[in-house]
Each structure stands twice: as C-alpha cells, then as structure tokens.
Amino acid sequence: MSGALCPGSFDPVTMGHVNVFERVAAQFDTVVVTVVANPNKKGMFGIDERIALIEEATAHLPNLRVASWEGLLVDFARQESLTAIVKGLRGMVDYDYEEQMANLNRAMTGVETLFMPAEPRLSFVSSSYVKEIAVRGGDVSGWVPPNVLTALRERIGAPAADS
Ligand code: PNS
C-alpha cells in the first residue's frame, strides 16, 4: 500500500489545495492531509475548523482522510507508515522554500518529498491572499470551495452574495 502525506497550514483550504489532493489521491492508495499548527501564528480558523472544512471539500475522495499534527512532520509520516510527503508547487519561489524542507526531512528519516506542479489556472491562489481579499470585500468565490466561502463570510461578517 502506498500512502502520501499532504501537509500544510490550510488556513483555509483553497481550490489549489483541493486540486492537488485530487491528483495525489489518483496516484496513491491512501492520502492523509495533515493540518500543522504554526505556534507563532494565530490563524483565521482554528485547527478543528480547518479539518472540518477540508473534510467537507474532499468528501468525494474516499481514499483521503484529514488529521492534525503538532510535532515534526517526519515523525507523523513514520507513525502512519506514509511513504512520501507530497507538496504542490506554484513556482520557483515555492520551490526555493520547499527544497530546504524536503532535504532536511530526508536527512532526518529518509522520507522523500514529491512535488506536484500547481494547475496553471490556480497557480496564483494562496490562503493568505484569499483571506486578504475576502477581508477587504473582494470576491474569492472562484478560488475556494463553496463551504470555505460560506465560512469566510461568516468569519468576516460579510453578507452572503445571494441574500
Ligand atoms: O502551508 P505551509 O504553512 O506552507 O506549511 C508548512 C508546513 C506546515 C508543511 C511546515 O511548516 C512543516 O512541515 N511543519 C511541521 C514541523 C516540521 O516538521 N518542521 C521541520 C521542517 S524541515
């Protein structure tokens, strides 16, 4: 059985993330999306909220489950017998940041990291810009799953577009 680990902050999950999850789920027997808390950063959504949003947005992927982790990612991969960490890359800026982590993770336990290029139509989407645009009243409906759009509107306090 091959198993992949897709880690991230996912605050909140975007269509770019979901697109990567779908493509990883087609390549591996099992996929575990792992929400990793950043102790130095208070997010817009709590860890349990992020998990619930990902679960709803990936309900069509039966071989995918969602978990959270607070320690080293490599320890989670080993505990769950996951053979690879898979990350989406939006471009060279992402690569520069990810290459160092991939090499550190491999040096620690031998776990490999595989990179998947972002779908071009989603390659400019990020959780942080989605939040910034939504907070300032912009339309992010093309870049987040419908349940995340609802959650953003509730969190920000903006009226629903159709109300
Ligand atoms: O979505 P992000 O914020 O780019 O995700 C970064 C994340 C959570 C994947 C990364 O910070 C991580 O792997 N954290 C877990 C702690 C860890 O293993 N750190 C060592 C990295 S070499």
mmCIF file of C-alpha atoms and ligand atoms in Angstrom:
data_model
loop_
_atom_site.group_PDB
_atom_site.id
_atom_site.type_symbol
_atom_site.label_atom_id
_atom_site.label_comp_id
_atom_site.label_asym_id
_atom_site.label_seq_id
_atom_site.Cartn_x
_atom_site.Cartn_y
_atom_site.Cartn_z
ATOM 1 C CA MET A 1 0.000 0.000 0.000
ATOM 2 C CA SER A 2 1.370 3.415 -0.936
ATOM 3 C CA GLY A 3 0.493 6.330 1.285
ATOM 4 C CA ALA A 4 1.074 10.052 0.793
ATOM 5 C CA LEU A 5 1.135 12.854 3.311
ATOM 6 C CA CYS A 6 -0.021 16.314 2.197
ATOM 7 C CA PRO A 7 0.904 18.772 4.947
ATOM 8 C CA GLY A 8 0.162 22.462 5.319
ATOM 9 C CA SER A 9 -1.450 25.224 7.325
ATOM 10 C CA PHE A 10 -4.625 25.227 5.185
ATOM 11 C CA ASP A 11 -5.960 28.441 6.780
ATOM 12 C CA PRO A 12 -8.228 27.960 4.887
ATOM 13 C CA VAL A 13 -8.036 25.238 2.236
ATOM 14 C CA THR A 14 -8.266 26.622 -1.324
ATOM 15 C CA MET A 15 -9.223 25.184 -4.712
ATOM 16 C CA GLY A 16 -5.477 24.983 -5.409
ATOM 17 C CA HIS A 17 -5.049 22.620 -2.460
ATOM 18 C CA VAL A 18 -8.114 20.546 -3.402
ATOM 19 C CA ASN A 19 -6.816 20.196 -6.957
ATOM 20 C CA VAL A 20 -3.517 18.814 -5.624
ATOM 21 C CA PHE A 21 -5.352 16.450 -3.229
ATOM 22 C CA GLU A 22 -7.425 15.059 -6.108
ATOM 23 C CA ARG A 23 -4.334 14.429 -8.215
ATOM 24 C CA VAL A 24 -2.413 12.856 -5.308
ATOM 25 C CA ALA A 25 -5.411 10.659 -4.443
ATOM 26 C CA ALA A 26 -5.315 9.341 -8.022
ATOM 27 C CA GLN A 27 -1.674 8.280 -7.615
ATOM 28 C CA PHE A 28 -1.576 6.786 -4.106
ATOM 29 C CA ASP A 29 -3.657 4.158 -2.306
ATOM 30 C CA THR A 30 -4.187 6.479 0.648
ATOM 31 C CA VAL A 31 -3.688 10.184 1.282
ATOM 32 C CA VAL A 32 -3.518 11.845 4.677
ATOM 33 C CA VAL A 33 -3.940 15.617 4.589
ATOM 34 C CA THR A 34 -2.250 16.899 7.732
ATOM 35 C CA VAL A 35 -3.037 20.275 9.229
ATOM 36 C CA VAL A 36 0.076 21.521 11.001
ATOM 37 C CA ALA A 37 -0.375 24.306 13.535
ATOM 38 C CA ASN A 38 2.137 27.137 13.493
ATOM 39 C CA PRO A 39 2.604 28.054 17.180
ATOM 40 C CA ASN A 40 3.846 31.534 16.187
ATOM 41 C CA LYS A 41 0.837 32.397 14.063
ATOM 42 C CA LYS A 42 -2.791 32.705 15.121
ATOM 43 C CA GLY A 43 -4.859 31.737 12.125
ATOM 44 C CA MET A 44 -8.257 32.930 10.953
ATOM 45 C CA PHE A 45 -9.613 29.404 11.549
ATOM 46 C CA GLY A 46 -8.843 27.017 14.414
ATOM 47 C CA ILE A 47 -7.298 23.622 13.673
ATOM 48 C CA ASP A 48 -10.605 21.759 14.136
ATOM 49 C CA GLU A 49 -12.367 24.222 11.816
ATOM 50 C CA ARG A 50 -9.664 23.772 9.148
ATOM 51 C CA ILE A 51 -10.011 19.989 9.404
ATOM 52 C CA ALA A 52 -13.799 20.164 9.046
ATOM 53 C CA LEU A 53 -13.518 22.471 6.020
ATOM 54 C CA ILE A 54 -11.055 20.108 4.301
ATOM 55 C CA GLU A 55 -13.189 17.068 5.113
ATOM 56 C CA GLU A 56 -16.250 18.684 3.534
ATOM 57 C CA ALA A 57 -14.307 19.862 0.473
ATOM 58 C CA THR A 58 -12.765 16.409 -0.108
ATOM 59 C CA ALA A 59 -15.812 14.241 0.669
ATOM 60 C CA HIS A 60 -15.639 12.977 -2.950
ATOM 61 C CA LEU A 61 -12.203 11.390 -2.325
ATOM 62 C CA PRO A 62 -12.775 8.089 -0.465
ATOM 63 C CA ASN A 63 -9.061 7.291 -0.039
ATOM 64 C CA LEU A 64 -8.287 10.610 1.678
ATOM 65 C CA ARG A 65 -8.512 11.444 5.369
ATOM 66 C CA VAL A 66 -7.618 14.527 7.370
ATOM 67 C CA ALA A 67 -5.522 14.711 10.541
ATOM 68 C CA SER A 68 -3.589 17.272 12.546
ATOM 69 C CA TRP A 69 -0.085 17.147 13.971
ATOM 70 C CA GLU A 70 1.980 19.285 16.318
ATOM 71 C CA GLY A 71 5.416 17.640 16.182
ATOM 72 C CA LEU A 72 7.888 17.007 13.388
ATOM 73 C CA LEU A 73 6.255 16.011 10.123
ATOM 74 C CA VAL A 74 8.693 13.157 9.605
ATOM 75 C CA ASP A 75 7.537 11.567 12.880
ATOM 76 C CA PHE A 76 3.940 11.647 11.679
ATOM 77 C CA ALA A 77 4.927 10.106 8.345
ATOM 78 C CA ARG A 78 6.726 7.294 10.163
ATOM 79 C CA GLN A 79 3.895 6.743 12.662
ATOM 80 C CA GLU A 80 1.354 6.458 9.848
ATOM 81 C CA SER A 81 3.667 4.438 7.528
ATOM 82 C CA LEU A 82 3.302 7.067 4.790
ATOM 83 C CA THR A 83 5.942 6.670 2.120
ATOM 84 C CA ALA A 84 6.073 10.188 0.692
ATOM 85 C CA ILE A 85 5.339 13.791 1.515
ATOM 86 C CA VAL A 86 3.636 15.433 -1.482
ATOM 87 C CA LYS A 87 3.526 19.204 -1.905
ATOM 88 C CA GLY A 88 2.038 21.403 -4.586
ATOM 89 C CA LEU A 89 4.386 23.970 -6.122
ATOM 90 C CA ARG A 90 3.139 27.242 -7.571
ATOM 91 C CA GLY A 91 6.516 28.286 -8.936
ATOM 92 C CA MET A 92 10.173 28.800 -8.160
ATOM 93 C CA VAL A 93 9.522 30.847 -5.025
ATOM 94 C CA ASP A 94 7.681 27.864 -3.567
ATOM 95 C CA TYR A 95 10.465 25.565 -4.757
ATOM 96 C CA ASP A 96 13.201 27.573 -3.030
ATOM 97 C CA TYR A 97 11.319 27.325 0.260
ATOM 98 C CA GLU A 98 10.293 23.685 -0.156
ATOM 99 C CA GLU A 99 13.668 22.340 -1.312
ATOM 100 C CA GLN A 100 15.293 23.079 2.027
ATOM 101 C CA MET A 101 12.493 21.394 3.988
ATOM 102 C CA ALA A 102 12.498 18.390 1.648
ATOM 103 C CA ASN A 103 16.243 17.902 2.132
ATOM 104 C CA LEU A 104 16.010 18.362 5.917
ATOM 105 C CA ASN A 105 13.146 15.856 6.136
ATOM 106 C CA ARG A 106 15.041 13.318 4.032
ATOM 107 C CA ALA A 107 18.204 13.834 6.082
ATOM 108 C CA MET A 108 16.257 13.181 9.301
ATOM 109 C CA THR A 109 14.428 9.970 8.392
ATOM 110 C CA GLY A 110 14.889 9.234 4.702
ATOM 111 C CA VAL A 111 11.305 10.191 3.828
ATOM 112 C CA GLU A 112 11.077 11.539 0.279
ATOM 113 C CA THR A 113 9.183 14.650 -0.796
ATOM 114 C CA LEU A 114 7.500 14.707 -4.206
ATOM 115 C CA PHE A 115 6.433 17.950 -5.865
ATOM 116 C CA MET A 116 3.328 18.416 -7.983
ATOM 117 C CA PRO A 117 3.038 21.487 -10.210
ATOM 118 C CA ALA A 118 0.009 23.628 -9.472
ATOM 119 C CA GLU A 119 -2.712 23.655 -12.084
ATOM 120 C CA PRO A 120 -1.927 26.859 -14.059
ATOM 121 C CA ARG A 121 -5.408 28.345 -13.586
ATOM 122 C CA LEU A 122 -4.875 28.083 -9.804
ATOM 123 C CA SER A 123 -1.146 28.783 -9.586
ATOM 124 C CA PHE A 124 -1.621 32.288 -8.178
ATOM 125 C CA VAL A 125 -4.039 31.263 -5.417
ATOM 126 C CA SER A 126 -2.871 31.271 -1.801
ATOM 127 C CA SER A 127 -4.674 31.095 1.535
ATOM 128 C CA SER A 128 -3.118 34.349 2.699
ATOM 129 C CA TYR A 129 -4.223 36.364 -0.362
ATOM 130 C CA VAL A 130 -7.661 34.740 -0.297
ATOM 131 C CA LYS A 131 -8.060 35.972 3.298
ATOM 132 C CA GLU A 132 -6.714 39.436 2.487
ATOM 133 C CA ILE A 133 -9.055 39.845 -0.492
ATOM 134 C CA ALA A 134 -12.067 38.447 1.396
ATOM 135 C CA VAL A 135 -11.468 40.666 4.445
ATOM 136 C CA ARG A 136 -11.389 43.720 2.151
ATOM 137 C CA GLY A 137 -14.647 42.764 0.498
ATOM 138 C CA GLY A 138 -13.315 41.125 -2.702
ATOM 139 C CA ASP A 139 -14.822 38.116 -4.442
ATOM 140 C CA VAL A 140 -12.881 34.886 -3.832
ATOM 141 C CA SER A 141 -15.627 32.512 -4.952
ATOM 142 C CA GLY A 142 -13.515 31.150 -7.837
ATOM 143 C CA TRP A 143 -10.627 30.187 -5.582
ATOM 144 C CA VAL A 144 -12.143 28.431 -2.572
ATOM 145 C CA PRO A 145 -14.618 25.550 -2.228
ATOM 146 C CA PRO A 146 -18.227 26.656 -1.535
ATOM 147 C CA ASN A 147 -18.102 25.608 2.140
ATOM 148 C CA VAL A 148 -14.969 27.708 2.659
ATOM 149 C CA LEU A 149 -16.655 30.695 1.005
ATOM 150 C CA THR A 150 -19.517 30.361 3.493
ATOM 151 C CA ALA A 151 -17.088 30.022 6.409
ATOM 152 C CA LEU A 152 -15.132 33.099 5.275
ATOM 153 C CA ARG A 153 -18.312 35.152 5.005
ATOM 154 C CA GLU A 154 -19.390 34.046 8.474
ATOM 155 C CA ARG A 155 -15.966 34.772 9.992
ATOM 156 C CA ILE A 156 -15.617 38.152 8.331
ATOM 157 C CA GLY A 157 -19.222 39.090 8.874
ATOM 158 C CA ALA A 158 -19.932 39.968 5.256
ATOM 159 C CA PRO A 159 -23.461 39.456 3.918
ATOM 160 C CA ALA A 160 -23.940 36.459 1.621
ATOM 161 C CA ALA A 161 -23.981 37.493 -2.062
ATOM 162 C CA ASP A 162 -27.406 35.927 -2.632
ATOM 163 C CA SER A 163 -29.112 37.400 0.462
HETATM 164 O O1 PNS B 1 1.127 25.652 4.366
HETATM 165 P P1 PNS B 1 2.512 25.925 4.892
HETATM 166 O O2 PNS B 1 2.452 26.941 6.012
HETATM 167 O O3 PNS B 1 3.487 26.287 3.805
HETATM 168 O O4 PNS B 1 3.024 24.535 5.533
HETATM 169 C C1 PNS B 1 4.310 24.432 6.114
HETATM 170 C C2 PNS B 1 4.421 23.101 6.870
HETATM 171 C C3 PNS B 1 3.324 23.007 7.923
HETATM 172 C C4 PNS B 1 4.262 21.962 5.895
HETATM 173 C C5 PNS B 1 5.818 23.041 7.539
HETATM 174 O O5 PNS B 1 5.990 24.158 8.349
HETATM 175 C C6 PNS B 1 6.023 21.780 8.371
HETATM 176 O O6 PNS B 1 6.268 20.727 7.825
HETATM 177 N N1 PNS B 1 5.881 21.886 9.722
HETATM 178 C C7 PNS B 1 5.949 20.750 10.629
HETATM 179 C C8 PNS B 1 7.133 20.841 11.592
HETATM 180 C C9 PNS B 1 8.373 20.256 10.942
HETATM 181 O O7 PNS B 1 8.454 19.083 10.642
HETATM 182 N N2 PNS B 1 9.367 21.141 10.742
HETATM 183 C C10 PNS B 1 10.624 20.786 10.111
HETATM 184 C C11 PNS B 1 10.621 21.142 8.630
HETATM 185 S S1 PNS B 1 12.139 20.727 7.892
#
